Amino acid sequence: MTDDRNVEPPPSPRPRESIARTDETPAVRTDGGESVERSGSDRNRDRNPADGEGFVEAADRALEDAYEEPISVAEYVDRILEDPHLAAHAAKYLLSAIEDAGTRTVIEAGEERERYRFFDDPHNDGEHAVLGNTRVLNEFVEDLRAIAAGRGKDEKILWVDGPTATGKSEFKRCLINGLREYSKTEAGRRYTVEWNVANAEAGRSLSYGDAPGSDEDHWYESPVQVHPLSVFPDPVREDVLDAVNEELDGHVDVRVDTDLDPFSREAYDYLEERYRREGVEDLFSAITDPEHLRVKNYVVDLGKGIGVLHSEDDGSPKERLVGSWMAGMLQELDSRGRKNPQAFSYDGVLSQGNGLLTVVEDASQHADLLQRLLNVADEGAVKLDKGIGMDVDTLLLVISNPDLAATLNQHADRGADPLKALKRRLDRHEFSYLTNLRLEVELIRRELTDETGVGDREEDAAEAAIRAPLVMTVEGDDGTVDRELAPHALEAAAMYSVVSRLVEDDLPGGYDLVDKAKLFDQGYVQDGDERVEREEFDLDDDADDGVRGIPVTYTRDVLAELLADDRERHHPDLPVEDVVMPRDVLDAMIDGLADAPVFSSGERSQFEDRVVAVKNYVYDQQERDVLDAIMREKRVDTETVEEYVEHVYAWATDEQVETDRGPVDPDPLKMKVFEVEHLGRFEEADYAGDHPSPAVEEFREEKIITALNRHAWRHRTEDFEVRDVDLTEIPVIKTVLETHDWADVRRTFEDFDPGQWADPPANTETERVKEQAIENMVDLFDYTEASAELTSRHVMGQVSYQWD
């Protein structure tokens, strides 16, 4: 199958390190699905052995944790009565593996959703995490739950569909990783049976060799991971399952509807015939004696509980599905004029995936097999040959690009569609492009570097990750050179990609696609002092957001080329030629559209029209950085803001303010000074002395008191105090605490001249402001001096036009 995302990037860029690392502290998952931090010594011992012996010991521990000694059938039944989950059928086992990893809350499409951590690939440090598509993944799990419970979806074949580079291949790898690692845990043990008939009669063996060896040489595992309970006669098996399910505390019962596989049946029948002829009374006990039959655990992996049919796999339909006969072994074993199942290869996708998961990659390349899978889904069985059938317990999953849908619909206009039954069985789950800014930034970083970690981040950390720069080492004519993707460069690429994927038909007036992208990313948009939540927008839940747009592979290639190219920029002291700016990224993405065969002429035109809003958005972010850097030492301290809010609250409620000197009346001068000098909302003319005009009173009531009341209602207790309020929940106060405008700069630095920023005269206020601002941009936002110089010049070039 074509790899959806991990196509090798162009070879020249090589990651050195990200300036702003966002990886989280290594953690391990407890049985409850929570993450707990491990001690440094534990992690170092596991991951960084000191010598060769230490590495060998670490490998010993890994295998010791994954495997256990074989047990008898009776011991296995005792074990599953104690822990019924260990007997799970395929769909229930996959469901348990997913649920075992726990959940976390995310915001996607502007809505809070619970996401299964399993799809973050936690066992593999997130290397093959499925970014986004949480709604689709949750629907997949719900279908899986229905199949596991037998609620009318047993005959379904799950179909994961979507454009290239939407994470479908990562989904497959994540399933494989997660199931493999879960099967190594005690809670996720997976069992099958192995047989030995050599000790029943001299010269008799299940082996493919000639002479029998020791007893241990003649233990042969079921080649298709048959369920241990399949060895029981049907009535007894049902009784065992009834007893197991009585102990089960979950909502999905264990079901075992499969009989022994042909290989195991050969051993069973031979032993049954042998002991029946000898007149043994306890026939089942003799057949399943630990000398002949053992239950063993196995680690789930490709070919062992997971079957994957790749696009390049060939052979007849039967070979691809179950395997083939081995002519040489048929001659050796076919002594009674029949085909002996011991001479079958069992290397088809259903044989490999029996017991858990069968995946058909790039399904359009194997469309001839899909209809043959209908019988497997309906009856849970497949034929090796005439008269030789095999029961199959596996979750059927097909993965495709949109071309499969076209193939399935090729006869849709006919009166009798020969593919109608197949389409009815396929349960489609459509992956789409990411529509969350922070996820797209993370995806682009993954494409360019070896970064992997996925997980929860505090809001401040998430914002820092979005704007963070990236330094990469590339090969140049004169050796290696460090190139910097400046702060907001990845953000620009991600925002433009997201905006290209959104539909604008459902946007209310006054909002653009950048607003929609911000809404999808954080669940609200800031409209002046007001925070407008997602539920206040009447958006179409069935809109085609994410169905079309710029794929991450295009963005990655543009960025890789920019990192490799030289730029015509010069500075006497700073390597500005090695800096890739956000506007460089956007211009290159636009320029490349004309030559990119993946876009139609209509898409190119539409994408070009959308870049202006993104450029404005990025400029706003850069302007905020420069303003915050200039005004860093002039910020209003939290105590001053808190004092103002207390006085407004007392003023509105006709109460007094508690001070060290005791209760005092609210001070109208304090409130006026704050509103004029810090808020910048009003002027002297808005007051009669210190007394507020109706406009000021309305502002205090609607912007401050309403927010306080909303907070008090959410956190209502008898001892509510204004000091308990998180001031950042009040939009207008958040603005005061976090942002400034150019009027603040003008008021603070009277002799400052933005027109002189590029080369300020010596010993001027402009020179001093610039030096401090550059230093603050490096310290606060991870700029280098070179990128801070270029960014601040760009911003000041715009500001100087409006300054006078």
Short mmCIF file of C-alpha atoms in Angstrom, two decimals, residues 594-769:
data_model
loop_
_atom_site.label_atom_id
_atom_site.label_comp_id
_atom_site.label_asym_id
_atom_site.label_seq_id
_atom_site.Cartn_x
_atom_site.Cartn_y
_atom_site.Cartn_z
CA ALA A 594 1.23 25.83 -10.48
CA ASP A 595 3.62 22.88 -10.87
CA ALA A 596 1.97 20.51 -8.39
CA PRO A 597 0.02 17.82 -10.31
CA VAL A 598 -2.12 16.96 -7.29
CA PHE A 599 -4.15 20.17 -7.58
CA SER A 600 -6.77 21.06 -10.17
CA SER A 601 -6.89 24.53 -11.70
CA GLY A 602 -9.94 25.31 -9.57
CA GLU A 603 -8.14 24.29 -6.40
CA ARG A 604 -5.10 26.39 -7.28
CA SER A 605 -7.26 29.45 -7.79
CA GLN A 606 -9.12 28.87 -4.55
CA PHE A 607 -5.93 28.34 -2.54
CA GLU A 608 -4.33 31.48 -3.95
CA ASP A 609 -7.34 33.53 -2.87
CA ARG A 610 -7.02 32.31 0.71
CA VAL A 611 -3.40 33.23 1.36
CA VAL A 612 -4.04 36.92 2.14
CA ALA A 613 -6.03 36.18 5.29
CA VAL A 614 -3.28 33.84 6.47
CA LYS A 615 -0.57 36.46 5.85
CA ASN A 616 -2.56 38.95 7.91
CA TYR A 617 -2.95 36.39 10.69
CA VAL A 618 0.78 35.64 10.76
CA TYR A 619 1.66 39.32 10.78
CA ASP A 620 -0.62 39.78 13.81
CA GLN A 621 1.34 37.08 15.65
CA GLN A 622 4.67 38.67 14.77
CA GLU A 623 3.40 42.12 15.77
CA ARG A 624 2.31 40.76 19.13
CA ASP A 625 5.78 39.28 19.72
CA VAL A 626 7.45 42.59 18.94
CA LEU A 627 5.04 44.59 21.11
CA ASP A 628 5.41 42.19 24.03
CA ALA A 629 9.19 42.31 23.69
CA ILE A 630 9.24 46.13 23.67
CA MET A 631 6.83 46.43 26.59
CA ARG A 632 8.13 43.50 28.64
CA GLU A 633 9.29 45.67 31.52
CA LYS A 634 6.16 47.85 31.36
CA ARG A 635 3.54 45.18 31.92
CA VAL A 636 0.79 45.83 34.42
CA ASP A 637 1.42 43.64 37.44
CA THR A 638 -1.27 41.25 38.58
CA GLU A 639 -1.64 42.98 41.94
CA THR A 640 -2.59 46.26 40.25
CA VAL A 641 -5.18 44.51 38.10
CA GLU A 642 -6.53 42.60 41.08
CA GLU A 643 -6.88 45.83 43.06
CA TYR A 644 -8.82 47.44 40.21
CA VAL A 645 -11.20 44.46 39.93
CA GLU A 646 -11.82 44.48 43.71
CA HIS A 647 -12.69 48.17 43.66
CA VAL A 648 -15.04 47.75 40.66
CA TYR A 649 -16.75 44.81 42.35
CA ALA A 650 -17.21 46.78 45.58
CA TRP A 651 -18.45 49.78 43.57
CA ALA A 652 -21.04 47.64 41.76
CA THR A 653 -22.26 45.81 44.89
CA ASP A 654 -22.23 48.91 47.10
CA GLU A 655 -19.77 47.29 49.46
CA GLN A 656 -16.33 48.12 50.83
CA VAL A 657 -12.85 46.85 49.98
CA GLU A 658 -10.87 44.96 52.61
CA THR A 659 -7.40 46.44 53.15
CA ASP A 660 -4.64 46.17 55.74
CA ARG A 661 -6.17 49.25 57.39
CA GLY A 662 -9.63 47.71 57.43
CA PRO A 663 -12.64 48.17 55.13
CA VAL A 664 -12.57 51.25 52.89
CA ASP A 665 -14.88 52.62 50.20
CA PRO A 666 -13.93 51.87 46.58
CA ASP A 667 -11.55 54.51 45.29
CA PRO A 668 -12.94 56.28 42.17
CA LEU A 669 -9.49 57.71 41.34
CA LYS A 670 -7.83 54.29 41.32
CA MET A 671 -10.49 52.97 38.95
CA LYS A 672 -10.26 56.01 36.69
CA VAL A 673 -6.45 55.89 36.44
CA PHE A 674 -6.52 52.20 35.57
CA GLU A 675 -9.21 52.65 32.93
CA VAL A 676 -7.46 55.60 31.29
CA GLU A 677 -3.79 54.62 31.53
CA HIS A 678 -3.79 50.83 31.52
CA LEU A 679 -6.95 49.92 29.69
CA GLY A 680 -6.73 52.86 27.32
CA ARG A 681 -10.51 52.72 26.99
CA PHE A 682 -11.42 56.18 28.17
CA GLU A 683 -10.19 59.77 28.40
CA GLU A 684 -10.55 62.55 30.95
CA ALA A 685 -13.68 63.75 29.18
CA ASP A 686 -15.42 60.49 30.14
CA TYR A 687 -15.37 61.46 33.81
CA ALA A 688 -16.78 64.31 35.87
CA GLY A 689 -13.81 64.67 38.14
CA ASP A 690 -13.35 61.09 39.29
CA HIS A 691 -16.97 60.08 38.74
CA PRO A 692 -17.64 57.85 35.73
CA SER A 693 -19.92 58.76 32.86
CA PRO A 694 -22.76 56.38 31.87
CA ALA A 695 -20.44 54.85 29.22
CA VAL A 696 -17.83 53.99 31.84
CA GLU A 697 -20.49 52.59 34.18
CA GLU A 698 -21.84 50.41 31.36
CA PHE A 699 -18.34 49.14 30.64
CA ARG A 700 -17.78 48.18 34.27
CA GLU A 701 -21.12 46.43 34.53
CA GLU A 702 -21.00 44.53 31.25
CA LYS A 703 -17.31 43.72 30.88
CA ILE A 704 -16.10 43.30 34.46
CA ILE A 705 -19.06 42.49 36.69
CA THR A 706 -20.76 40.15 34.22
CA ALA A 707 -17.55 38.13 33.90
CA LEU A 708 -17.16 38.03 37.68
CA ASN A 709 -20.74 36.88 38.14
CA ARG A 710 -20.29 34.20 35.50
CA HIS A 711 -17.20 32.94 37.31
CA ALA A 712 -18.93 33.12 40.71
CA TRP A 713 -21.85 31.10 39.36
CA ARG A 714 -19.57 28.42 37.92
CA HIS A 715 -17.56 28.21 41.13
CA ARG A 716 -20.26 29.20 43.55
CA THR A 717 -19.43 28.67 47.20
CA GLU A 718 -20.43 30.50 50.34
CA ASP A 719 -17.01 32.08 50.73
CA PHE A 720 -16.58 33.41 47.19
CA GLU A 721 -14.07 36.26 46.95
CA VAL A 722 -12.91 38.36 44.06
CA ARG A 723 -9.34 37.25 44.76
CA ASP A 724 -10.40 33.70 43.87
CA VAL A 725 -11.10 34.73 40.29
CA ASP A 726 -8.72 33.77 37.53
CA LEU A 727 -8.39 37.22 35.98
CA THR A 728 -7.50 35.72 32.61
CA GLU A 729 -11.11 34.51 32.37
CA ILE A 730 -12.20 38.13 31.97
CA PRO A 731 -11.39 38.97 28.33
CA VAL A 732 -10.77 42.67 28.84
CA ILE A 733 -8.50 41.98 31.82
CA LYS A 734 -6.71 39.22 29.92
CA THR A 735 -5.96 41.84 27.28
CA VAL A 736 -4.45 44.17 29.87
CA LEU A 737 -2.32 41.43 31.38
CA GLU A 738 -1.06 39.93 28.14
CA THR A 739 -1.05 42.50 25.35
CA HIS A 740 -0.15 46.06 24.50
CA ASP A 741 -0.73 48.32 21.53
CA TRP A 742 1.32 50.98 19.79
CA ALA A 743 -0.39 53.71 21.77
CA ASP A 744 1.21 52.17 24.87
CA VAL A 745 4.59 52.26 23.15
CA ARG A 746 4.12 55.90 22.10
CA ARG A 747 3.06 56.84 25.62
CA THR A 748 5.97 54.99 27.23
CA PHE A 749 8.79 55.95 24.83
CA GLU A 750 8.18 59.52 23.74
CA ASP A 751 11.30 59.78 21.53
CA PHE A 752 10.90 56.39 19.87
CA ASP A 753 10.85 56.41 16.03
CA PRO A 754 9.93 53.14 14.24
CA GLY A 755 11.19 54.59 10.96
CA GLN A 756 14.73 54.36 12.34
CA TRP A 757 14.46 50.73 13.45
CA ALA A 758 16.53 49.16 10.65
CA ASP A 759 19.56 51.29 11.51
CA PRO A 760 18.86 53.43 14.60
CA PRO A 761 21.22 56.35 15.33
CA ALA A 762 23.60 55.78 18.18
CA ASN A 763 22.64 56.84 21.70
CA THR A 764 18.96 57.30 20.83
CA GLU A 765 15.89 55.92 22.56
CA THR A 766 15.13 53.94 19.41
CA GLU A 767 18.51 52.19 19.63
CA ARG A 768 17.98 51.32 23.31
CA VAL A 769 14.42 50.06 22.68
#
